[in-house]
Coordinates of C-alpha atoms and ligand atoms in Angstrom, one line a residue:
X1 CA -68.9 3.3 75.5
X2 CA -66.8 1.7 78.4
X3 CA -63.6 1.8 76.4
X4 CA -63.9 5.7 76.4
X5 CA -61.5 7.5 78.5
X6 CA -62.9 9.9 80.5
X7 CA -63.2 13.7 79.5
X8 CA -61.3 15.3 82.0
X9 CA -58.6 12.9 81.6
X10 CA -58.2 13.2 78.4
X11 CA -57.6 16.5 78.1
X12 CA -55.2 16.6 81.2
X13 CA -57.3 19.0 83.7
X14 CA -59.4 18.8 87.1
X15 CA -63.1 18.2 87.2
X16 CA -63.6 21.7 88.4
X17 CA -61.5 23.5 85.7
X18 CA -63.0 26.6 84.1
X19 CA -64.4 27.5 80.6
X20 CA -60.8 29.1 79.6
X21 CA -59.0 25.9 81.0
X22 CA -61.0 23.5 79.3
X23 CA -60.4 25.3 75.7
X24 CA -56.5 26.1 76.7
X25 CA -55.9 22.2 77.1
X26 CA -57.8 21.3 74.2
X27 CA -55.6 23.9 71.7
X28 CA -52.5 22.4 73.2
X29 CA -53.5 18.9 72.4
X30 CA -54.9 20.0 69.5
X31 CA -51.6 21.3 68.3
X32 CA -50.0 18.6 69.5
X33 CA -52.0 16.2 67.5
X34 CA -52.8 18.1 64.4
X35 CA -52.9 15.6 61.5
X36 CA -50.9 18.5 59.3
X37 CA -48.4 18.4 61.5
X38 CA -48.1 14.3 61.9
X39 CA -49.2 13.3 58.4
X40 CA -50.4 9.6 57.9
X41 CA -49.9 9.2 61.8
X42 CA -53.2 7.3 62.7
X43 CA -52.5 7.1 66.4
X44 CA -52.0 10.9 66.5
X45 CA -54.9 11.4 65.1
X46 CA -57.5 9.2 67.3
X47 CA -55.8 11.3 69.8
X48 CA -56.6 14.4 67.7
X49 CA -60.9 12.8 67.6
X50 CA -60.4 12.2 71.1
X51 CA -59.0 15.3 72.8
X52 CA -62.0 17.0 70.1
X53 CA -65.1 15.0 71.5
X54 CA -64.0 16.0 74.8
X55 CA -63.3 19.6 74.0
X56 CA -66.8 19.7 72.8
X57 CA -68.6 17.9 75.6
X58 CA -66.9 19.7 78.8
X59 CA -67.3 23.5 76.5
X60 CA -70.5 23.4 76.0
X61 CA -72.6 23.7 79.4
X62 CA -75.5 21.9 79.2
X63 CA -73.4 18.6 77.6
X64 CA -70.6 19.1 80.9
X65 CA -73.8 18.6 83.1
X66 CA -75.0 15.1 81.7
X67 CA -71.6 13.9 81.3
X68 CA -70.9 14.8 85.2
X69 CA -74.1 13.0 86.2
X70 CA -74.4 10.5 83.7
X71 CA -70.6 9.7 82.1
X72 CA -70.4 9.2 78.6
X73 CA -74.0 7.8 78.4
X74 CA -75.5 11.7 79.2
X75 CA -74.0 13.4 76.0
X76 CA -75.2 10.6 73.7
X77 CA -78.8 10.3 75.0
X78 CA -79.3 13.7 74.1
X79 CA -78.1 13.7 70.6
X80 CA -74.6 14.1 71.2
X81 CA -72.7 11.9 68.3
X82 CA -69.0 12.7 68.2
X83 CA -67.5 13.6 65.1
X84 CA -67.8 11.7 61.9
X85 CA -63.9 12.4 60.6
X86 CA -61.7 15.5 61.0
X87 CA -63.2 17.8 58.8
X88 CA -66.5 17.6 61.1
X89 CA -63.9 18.8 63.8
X90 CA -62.4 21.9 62.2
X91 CA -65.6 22.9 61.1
X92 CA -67.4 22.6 64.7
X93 CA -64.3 24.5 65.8
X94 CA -63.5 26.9 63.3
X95 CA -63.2 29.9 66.0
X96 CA -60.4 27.6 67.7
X97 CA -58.5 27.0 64.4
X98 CA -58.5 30.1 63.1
X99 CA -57.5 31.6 66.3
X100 CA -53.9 29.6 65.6
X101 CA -53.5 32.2 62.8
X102 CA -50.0 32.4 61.3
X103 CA -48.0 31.6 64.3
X104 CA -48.6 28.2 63.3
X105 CA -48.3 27.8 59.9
X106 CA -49.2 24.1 59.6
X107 CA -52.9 24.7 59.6
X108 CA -52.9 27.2 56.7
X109 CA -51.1 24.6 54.9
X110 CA -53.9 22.3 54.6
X111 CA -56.1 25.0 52.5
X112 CA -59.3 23.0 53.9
X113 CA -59.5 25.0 57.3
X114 CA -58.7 28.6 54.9
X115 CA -62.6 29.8 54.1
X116 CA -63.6 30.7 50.4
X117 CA -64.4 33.5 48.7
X118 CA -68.0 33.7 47.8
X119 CA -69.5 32.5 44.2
X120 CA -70.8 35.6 42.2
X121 CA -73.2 35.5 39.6
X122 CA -73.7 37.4 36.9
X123 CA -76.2 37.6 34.1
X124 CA -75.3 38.4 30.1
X125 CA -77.2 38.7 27.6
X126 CA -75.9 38.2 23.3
X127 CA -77.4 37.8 20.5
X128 CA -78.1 35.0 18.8
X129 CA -75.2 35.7 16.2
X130 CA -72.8 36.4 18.7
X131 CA -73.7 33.3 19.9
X132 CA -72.8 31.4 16.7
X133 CA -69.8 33.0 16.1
X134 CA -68.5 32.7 19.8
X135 CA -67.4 36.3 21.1
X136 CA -65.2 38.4 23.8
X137 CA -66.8 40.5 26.6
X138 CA -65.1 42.9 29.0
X139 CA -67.6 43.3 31.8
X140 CA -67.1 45.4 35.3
X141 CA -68.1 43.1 38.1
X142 CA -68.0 44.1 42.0
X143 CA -66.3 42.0 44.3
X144 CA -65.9 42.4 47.7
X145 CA -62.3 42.7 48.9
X146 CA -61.2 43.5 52.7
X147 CA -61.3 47.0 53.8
X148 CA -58.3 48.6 54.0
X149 CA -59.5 50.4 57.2
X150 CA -59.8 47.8 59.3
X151 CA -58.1 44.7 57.6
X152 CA -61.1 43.3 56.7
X153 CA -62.1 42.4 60.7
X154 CA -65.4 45.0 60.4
X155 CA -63.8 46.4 63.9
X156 CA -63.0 50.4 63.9
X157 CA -59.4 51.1 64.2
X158 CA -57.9 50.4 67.6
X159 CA -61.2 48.3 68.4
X160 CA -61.0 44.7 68.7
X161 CA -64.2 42.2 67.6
X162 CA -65.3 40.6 71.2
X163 CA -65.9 37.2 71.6
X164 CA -70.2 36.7 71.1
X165 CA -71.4 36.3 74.9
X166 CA -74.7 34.7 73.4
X167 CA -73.0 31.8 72.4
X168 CA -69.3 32.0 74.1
X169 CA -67.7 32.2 70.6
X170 CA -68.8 28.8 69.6
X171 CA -70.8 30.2 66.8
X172 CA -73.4 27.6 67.9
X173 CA -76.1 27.5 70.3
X174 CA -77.8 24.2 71.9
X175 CA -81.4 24.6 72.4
X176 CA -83.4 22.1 74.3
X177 CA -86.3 20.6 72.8
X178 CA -88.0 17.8 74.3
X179 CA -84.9 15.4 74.7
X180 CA -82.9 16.8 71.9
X181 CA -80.4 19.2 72.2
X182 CA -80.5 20.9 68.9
X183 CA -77.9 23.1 67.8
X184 CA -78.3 26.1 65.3
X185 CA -76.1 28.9 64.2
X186 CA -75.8 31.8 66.5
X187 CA -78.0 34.7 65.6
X188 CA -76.4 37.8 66.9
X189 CA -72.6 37.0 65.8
X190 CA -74.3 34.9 62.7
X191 CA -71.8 31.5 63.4
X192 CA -68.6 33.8 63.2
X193 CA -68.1 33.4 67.5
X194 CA -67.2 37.3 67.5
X195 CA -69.3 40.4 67.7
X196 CA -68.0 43.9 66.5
X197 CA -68.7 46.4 69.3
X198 CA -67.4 49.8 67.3
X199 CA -68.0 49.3 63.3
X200 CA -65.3 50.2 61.1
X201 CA -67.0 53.6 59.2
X202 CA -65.7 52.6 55.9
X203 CA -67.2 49.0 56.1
X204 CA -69.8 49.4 58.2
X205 CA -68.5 46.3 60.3
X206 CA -68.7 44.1 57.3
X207 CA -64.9 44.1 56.9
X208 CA -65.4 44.2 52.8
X209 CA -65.9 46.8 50.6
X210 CA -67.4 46.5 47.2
X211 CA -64.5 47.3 44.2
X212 CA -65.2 47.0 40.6
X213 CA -62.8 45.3 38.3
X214 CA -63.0 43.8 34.9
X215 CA -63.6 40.3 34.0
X216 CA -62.7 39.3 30.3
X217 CA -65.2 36.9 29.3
X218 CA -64.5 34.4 26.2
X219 CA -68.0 33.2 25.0
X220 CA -67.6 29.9 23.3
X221 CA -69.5 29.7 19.5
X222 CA -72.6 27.5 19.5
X223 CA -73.2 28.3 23.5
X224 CA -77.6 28.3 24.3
X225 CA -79.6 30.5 26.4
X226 CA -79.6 29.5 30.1
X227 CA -76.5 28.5 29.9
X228 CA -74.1 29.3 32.6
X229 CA -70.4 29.6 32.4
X230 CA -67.6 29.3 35.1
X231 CA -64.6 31.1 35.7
X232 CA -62.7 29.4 38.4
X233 CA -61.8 32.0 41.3
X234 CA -62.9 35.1 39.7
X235 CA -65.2 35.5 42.3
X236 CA -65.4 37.5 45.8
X237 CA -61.6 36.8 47.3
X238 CA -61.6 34.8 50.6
X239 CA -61.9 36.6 53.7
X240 CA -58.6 35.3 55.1
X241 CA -55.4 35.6 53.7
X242 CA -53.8 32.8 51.6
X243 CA -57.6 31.8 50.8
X244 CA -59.0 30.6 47.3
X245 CA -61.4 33.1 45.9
X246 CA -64.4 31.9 44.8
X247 CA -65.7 31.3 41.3
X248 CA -68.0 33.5 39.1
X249 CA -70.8 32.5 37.3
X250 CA -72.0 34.0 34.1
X251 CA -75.5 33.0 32.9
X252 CA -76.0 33.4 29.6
X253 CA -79.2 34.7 27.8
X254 CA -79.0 34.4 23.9
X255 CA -81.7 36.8 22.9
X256 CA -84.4 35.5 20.4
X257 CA -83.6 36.7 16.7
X258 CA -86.6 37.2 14.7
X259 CA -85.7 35.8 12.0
X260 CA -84.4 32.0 13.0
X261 CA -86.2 29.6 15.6
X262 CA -83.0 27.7 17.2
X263 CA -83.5 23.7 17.6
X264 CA -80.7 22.7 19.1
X265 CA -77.6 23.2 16.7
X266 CA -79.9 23.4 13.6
X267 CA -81.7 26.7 12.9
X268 CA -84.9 27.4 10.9
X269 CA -86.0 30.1 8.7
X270 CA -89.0 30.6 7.0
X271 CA -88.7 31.2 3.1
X272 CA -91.5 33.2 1.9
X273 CA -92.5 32.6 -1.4
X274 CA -95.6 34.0 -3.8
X275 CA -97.7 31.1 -5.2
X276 CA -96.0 31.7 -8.5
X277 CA -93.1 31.8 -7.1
X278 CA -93.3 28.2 -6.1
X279 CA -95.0 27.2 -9.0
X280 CA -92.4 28.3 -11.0
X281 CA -89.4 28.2 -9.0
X282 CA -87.4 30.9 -8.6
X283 CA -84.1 32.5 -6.5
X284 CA -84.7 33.4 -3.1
X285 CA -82.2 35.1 -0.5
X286 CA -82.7 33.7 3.3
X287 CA -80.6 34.9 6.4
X288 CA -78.0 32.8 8.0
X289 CA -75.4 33.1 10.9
X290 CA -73.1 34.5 7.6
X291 CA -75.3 36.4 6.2
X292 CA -78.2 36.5 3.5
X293 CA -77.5 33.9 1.0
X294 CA -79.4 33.2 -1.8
X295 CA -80.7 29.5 -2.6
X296 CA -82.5 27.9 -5.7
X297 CA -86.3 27.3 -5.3
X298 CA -87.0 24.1 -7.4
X299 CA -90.3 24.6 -9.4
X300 CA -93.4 22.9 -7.6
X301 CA -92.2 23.6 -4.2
X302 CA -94.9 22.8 -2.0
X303 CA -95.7 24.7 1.1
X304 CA -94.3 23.8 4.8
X305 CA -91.2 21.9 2.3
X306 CA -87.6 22.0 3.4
X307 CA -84.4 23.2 1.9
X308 CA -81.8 22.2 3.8
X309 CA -78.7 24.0 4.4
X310 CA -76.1 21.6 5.7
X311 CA -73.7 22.8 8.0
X312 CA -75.1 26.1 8.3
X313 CA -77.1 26.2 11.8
X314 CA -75.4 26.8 14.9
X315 CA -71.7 24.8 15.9
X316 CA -71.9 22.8 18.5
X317 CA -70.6 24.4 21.9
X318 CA -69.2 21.1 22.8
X319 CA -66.8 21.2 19.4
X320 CA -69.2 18.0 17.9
X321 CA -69.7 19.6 14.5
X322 CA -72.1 22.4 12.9
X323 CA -76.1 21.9 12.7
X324 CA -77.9 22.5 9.7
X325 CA -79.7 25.5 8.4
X326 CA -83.0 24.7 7.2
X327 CA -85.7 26.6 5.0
X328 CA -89.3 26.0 5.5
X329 CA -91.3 27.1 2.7
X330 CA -94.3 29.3 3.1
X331 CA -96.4 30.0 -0.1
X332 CA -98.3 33.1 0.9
X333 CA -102.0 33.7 -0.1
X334 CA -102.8 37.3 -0.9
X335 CA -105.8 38.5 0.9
X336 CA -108.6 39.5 -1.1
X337 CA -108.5 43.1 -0.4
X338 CA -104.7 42.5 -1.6
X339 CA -105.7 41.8 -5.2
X340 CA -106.0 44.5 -7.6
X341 CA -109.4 43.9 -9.9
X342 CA -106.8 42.6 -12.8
X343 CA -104.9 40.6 -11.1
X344 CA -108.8 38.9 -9.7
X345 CA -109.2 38.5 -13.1
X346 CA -106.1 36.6 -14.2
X347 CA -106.6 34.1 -11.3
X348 CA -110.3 33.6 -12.0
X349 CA -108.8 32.8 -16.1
X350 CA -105.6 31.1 -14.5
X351 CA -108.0 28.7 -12.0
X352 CA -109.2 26.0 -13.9
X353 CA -105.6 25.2 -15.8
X354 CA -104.8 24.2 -12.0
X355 CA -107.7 23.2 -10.8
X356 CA -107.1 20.0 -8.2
X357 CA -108.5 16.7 -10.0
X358 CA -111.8 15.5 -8.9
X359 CA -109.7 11.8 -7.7
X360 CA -107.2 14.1 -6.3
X361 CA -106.3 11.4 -3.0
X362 CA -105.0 8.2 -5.6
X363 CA -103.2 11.2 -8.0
X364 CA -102.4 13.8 -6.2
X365 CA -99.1 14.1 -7.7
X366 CA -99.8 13.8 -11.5
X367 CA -101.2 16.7 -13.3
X368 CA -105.1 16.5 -13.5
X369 CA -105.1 16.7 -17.4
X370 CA -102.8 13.8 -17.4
X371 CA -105.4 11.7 -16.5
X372 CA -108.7 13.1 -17.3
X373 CA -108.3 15.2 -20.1
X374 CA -112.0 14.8 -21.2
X375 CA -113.7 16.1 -17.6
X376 CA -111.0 19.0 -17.5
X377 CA -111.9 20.1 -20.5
X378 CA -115.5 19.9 -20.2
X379 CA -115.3 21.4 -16.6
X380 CA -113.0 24.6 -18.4
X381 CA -116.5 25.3 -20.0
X382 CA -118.3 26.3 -17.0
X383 CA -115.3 27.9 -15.1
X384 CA -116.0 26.8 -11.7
X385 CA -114.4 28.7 -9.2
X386 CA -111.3 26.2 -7.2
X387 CA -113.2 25.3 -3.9
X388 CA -116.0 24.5 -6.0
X389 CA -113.9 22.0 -7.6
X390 CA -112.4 20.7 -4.1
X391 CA -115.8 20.6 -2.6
X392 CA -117.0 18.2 -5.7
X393 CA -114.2 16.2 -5.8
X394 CA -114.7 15.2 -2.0
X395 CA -118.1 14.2 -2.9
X396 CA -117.2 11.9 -5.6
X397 CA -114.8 10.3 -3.3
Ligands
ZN401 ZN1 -72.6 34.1 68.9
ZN402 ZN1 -63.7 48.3 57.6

């Protein structure tokens, strides 16, 4: 604390020196030190932190009063820290910095001090083959661009914004609370240190107006809902000139297809078959990202099996290959009121040439005849119906 040169002195001006002193002596050294002007100049720019911390101690009222009482030690007791680095600085003082403007070009240079456009986001919805394939999309998006009217300052023309007399166009206001000075962003000129008296008509003060424009969109194949992509300055331009726009945003929503369920890269499909179908084996045509395609059922396929279509799912968005496509087998049971009295009557005759063998956990996969050919044949006699047969083959067990 005691190696700190004293405010006043540092900025070159008497103790008694007004508001529009303090801040005249504080541009000049500012200027003066301005690490864009003295690049790589450490000494220049302690002297740049310097001339800042006392800027923002003699400005501001309340702070002026405990440094004149108490020197340095008044400022810091109530929360006062300095500034951690020089972006700290131009952001405390943007109103100072951007009032330069282009009479000193060294400031735009920097980029940092020149605000951003906004971010937009926008949402898009695809389908789930357009998703696969990858695809285009021209979309109209509305950005915000200055108005024309008033050059984007929100003021009507031959008006000028006023400096913000609630907070003396710091943007900021300190608020005491208990023995903290807290400082929080001015409500009536919302931080920007200027209030618009007479609003520009087209604008409404805002100093943007919306304008549509198209954004081509390239969707990359294999991309999953909720995914967002970024185009890098296609956002709402920045509100001062030389600025970098912001980006845009595009969230994706891939809507649900009814016919595949999406795991990742691999898709499913459910192949439908009739229980002769799988008993028998037979062609069957299932949907991919392509287009139908028809696949060889193997006889005896068993319900809830795969078929497995390699390379047939979704690519990966990231380039890392092509998931799989994969065919879950349902065997469908008609409902009684399905069956015509005929065919009843075949599946009653057809039911004990397939009936489940009474030892059906040790052989489940050989043919019941196979190993019991006496029992089947005696059981064919009384032609029990098929859960009889499961019911009296879990008793056995
Ligand atoms: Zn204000
Ligand atoms: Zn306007």
């Amino acid at each position: 604390m005691s190696t700190k040169r004293d405010y006043y002195e540092v900025l070159g001006i008497p103790k008694n020196a007004d508001e529009g002193e303090i801040k005249k002596a504080y541009r000049r050294l500012a200027m003066e030190y301005h690490p864009d002007r003295r690049p790589g100049d450490k000494a220049a720019e302690e002297k740049f932190k310097e001339a800042a911390e006392a800027y923002s101690v003699l400005s501001d009222t309340e702070k002026r009063q405990l440094y004149d009482r108490y020197g340095h030690q008044g400022p810091a007791q109530s929360g006062f820290q300095g500034f951690s680095g020089i972006d700290d600085i131009f952001s405390a003082f943007a109103d100072i910095f951007g009032g330069f403007g282009g009479g000193f070009s060294g400031f735009a240079g920097g980029g940092r001090r020149v605000p951003r456009g906004d971010d937009m986001e926008i949402e898009l919805e695809i389908t789930l083959l357009d998703a696969a394939k990858g695809c285009r999309r021209e979309i109209e998006i509305e950005r915000h661009i200055a108005c024309d009217d008033c050059s984007g300052s929100g003021a009507k023309a031959g008006t000028q914004p006023q400096r913000c007399r609630a907070c003396g166009g710091r943007g900021q206001v300190a608020h005491q609370q208990g023995f903290f000075v807290i400082s929080t962003t001015c409500r009536p000129c919302q931080g920007k240190g200027t209030v618009i008296v007479d609003k520009c008509n087209t604008c409404k003060g805002s100093g943007r107006v919306p304008k549509k424009g198209m954004v081509n969109l390239t969707i990359p194949a294999g991309i999953d809902d909720g995914q967002k992509l970024r185009l890098s300055n296609q956002g709402d331009p920045s509100p001062a000139p030389g600025g970098e726009s912001g980006d845009l945003y595009v969230h994706i929503h891939v809507a649900a297809d009814p016919r595949f369920v999406r795991d990742g890269d691999n898709l499913w499909v459910d192949g439908k078959l009739s229980f002769a179908d799988a008993v028998l084996g037979c062609r069957l045509e299932v949907p991919t990202p392509e287009g139908p395609e028809t696949i060889n059922v193997a006889a005896g396929t068993q319900p809830m099996s795969r078929h497995v279509l390699r390379g047939r799912g979704m690519p990966n968005v990231r380039g890392r290959g092509q998931g799989d496509l994969i065919v879950r087998f349902i065997v469908q049971v008609p409902q009684p009121q399905e069956l015509s009295t005929e065919a009843r009557e075949l599946i009653e005759k057809l039911a004990p040439h397939i009936a489940i063998a009474p030892s059906s956990a040790s052989s489940a996969s050989s043919p019941p005849h196979d190993n019991d050919p006496d029992k089947d044949e005696a059981e064919d006699d009384k032609e029990p119906g098929l859960f009889d047969r499961i019911l009296r083959g879990r008793k056995k067990k």
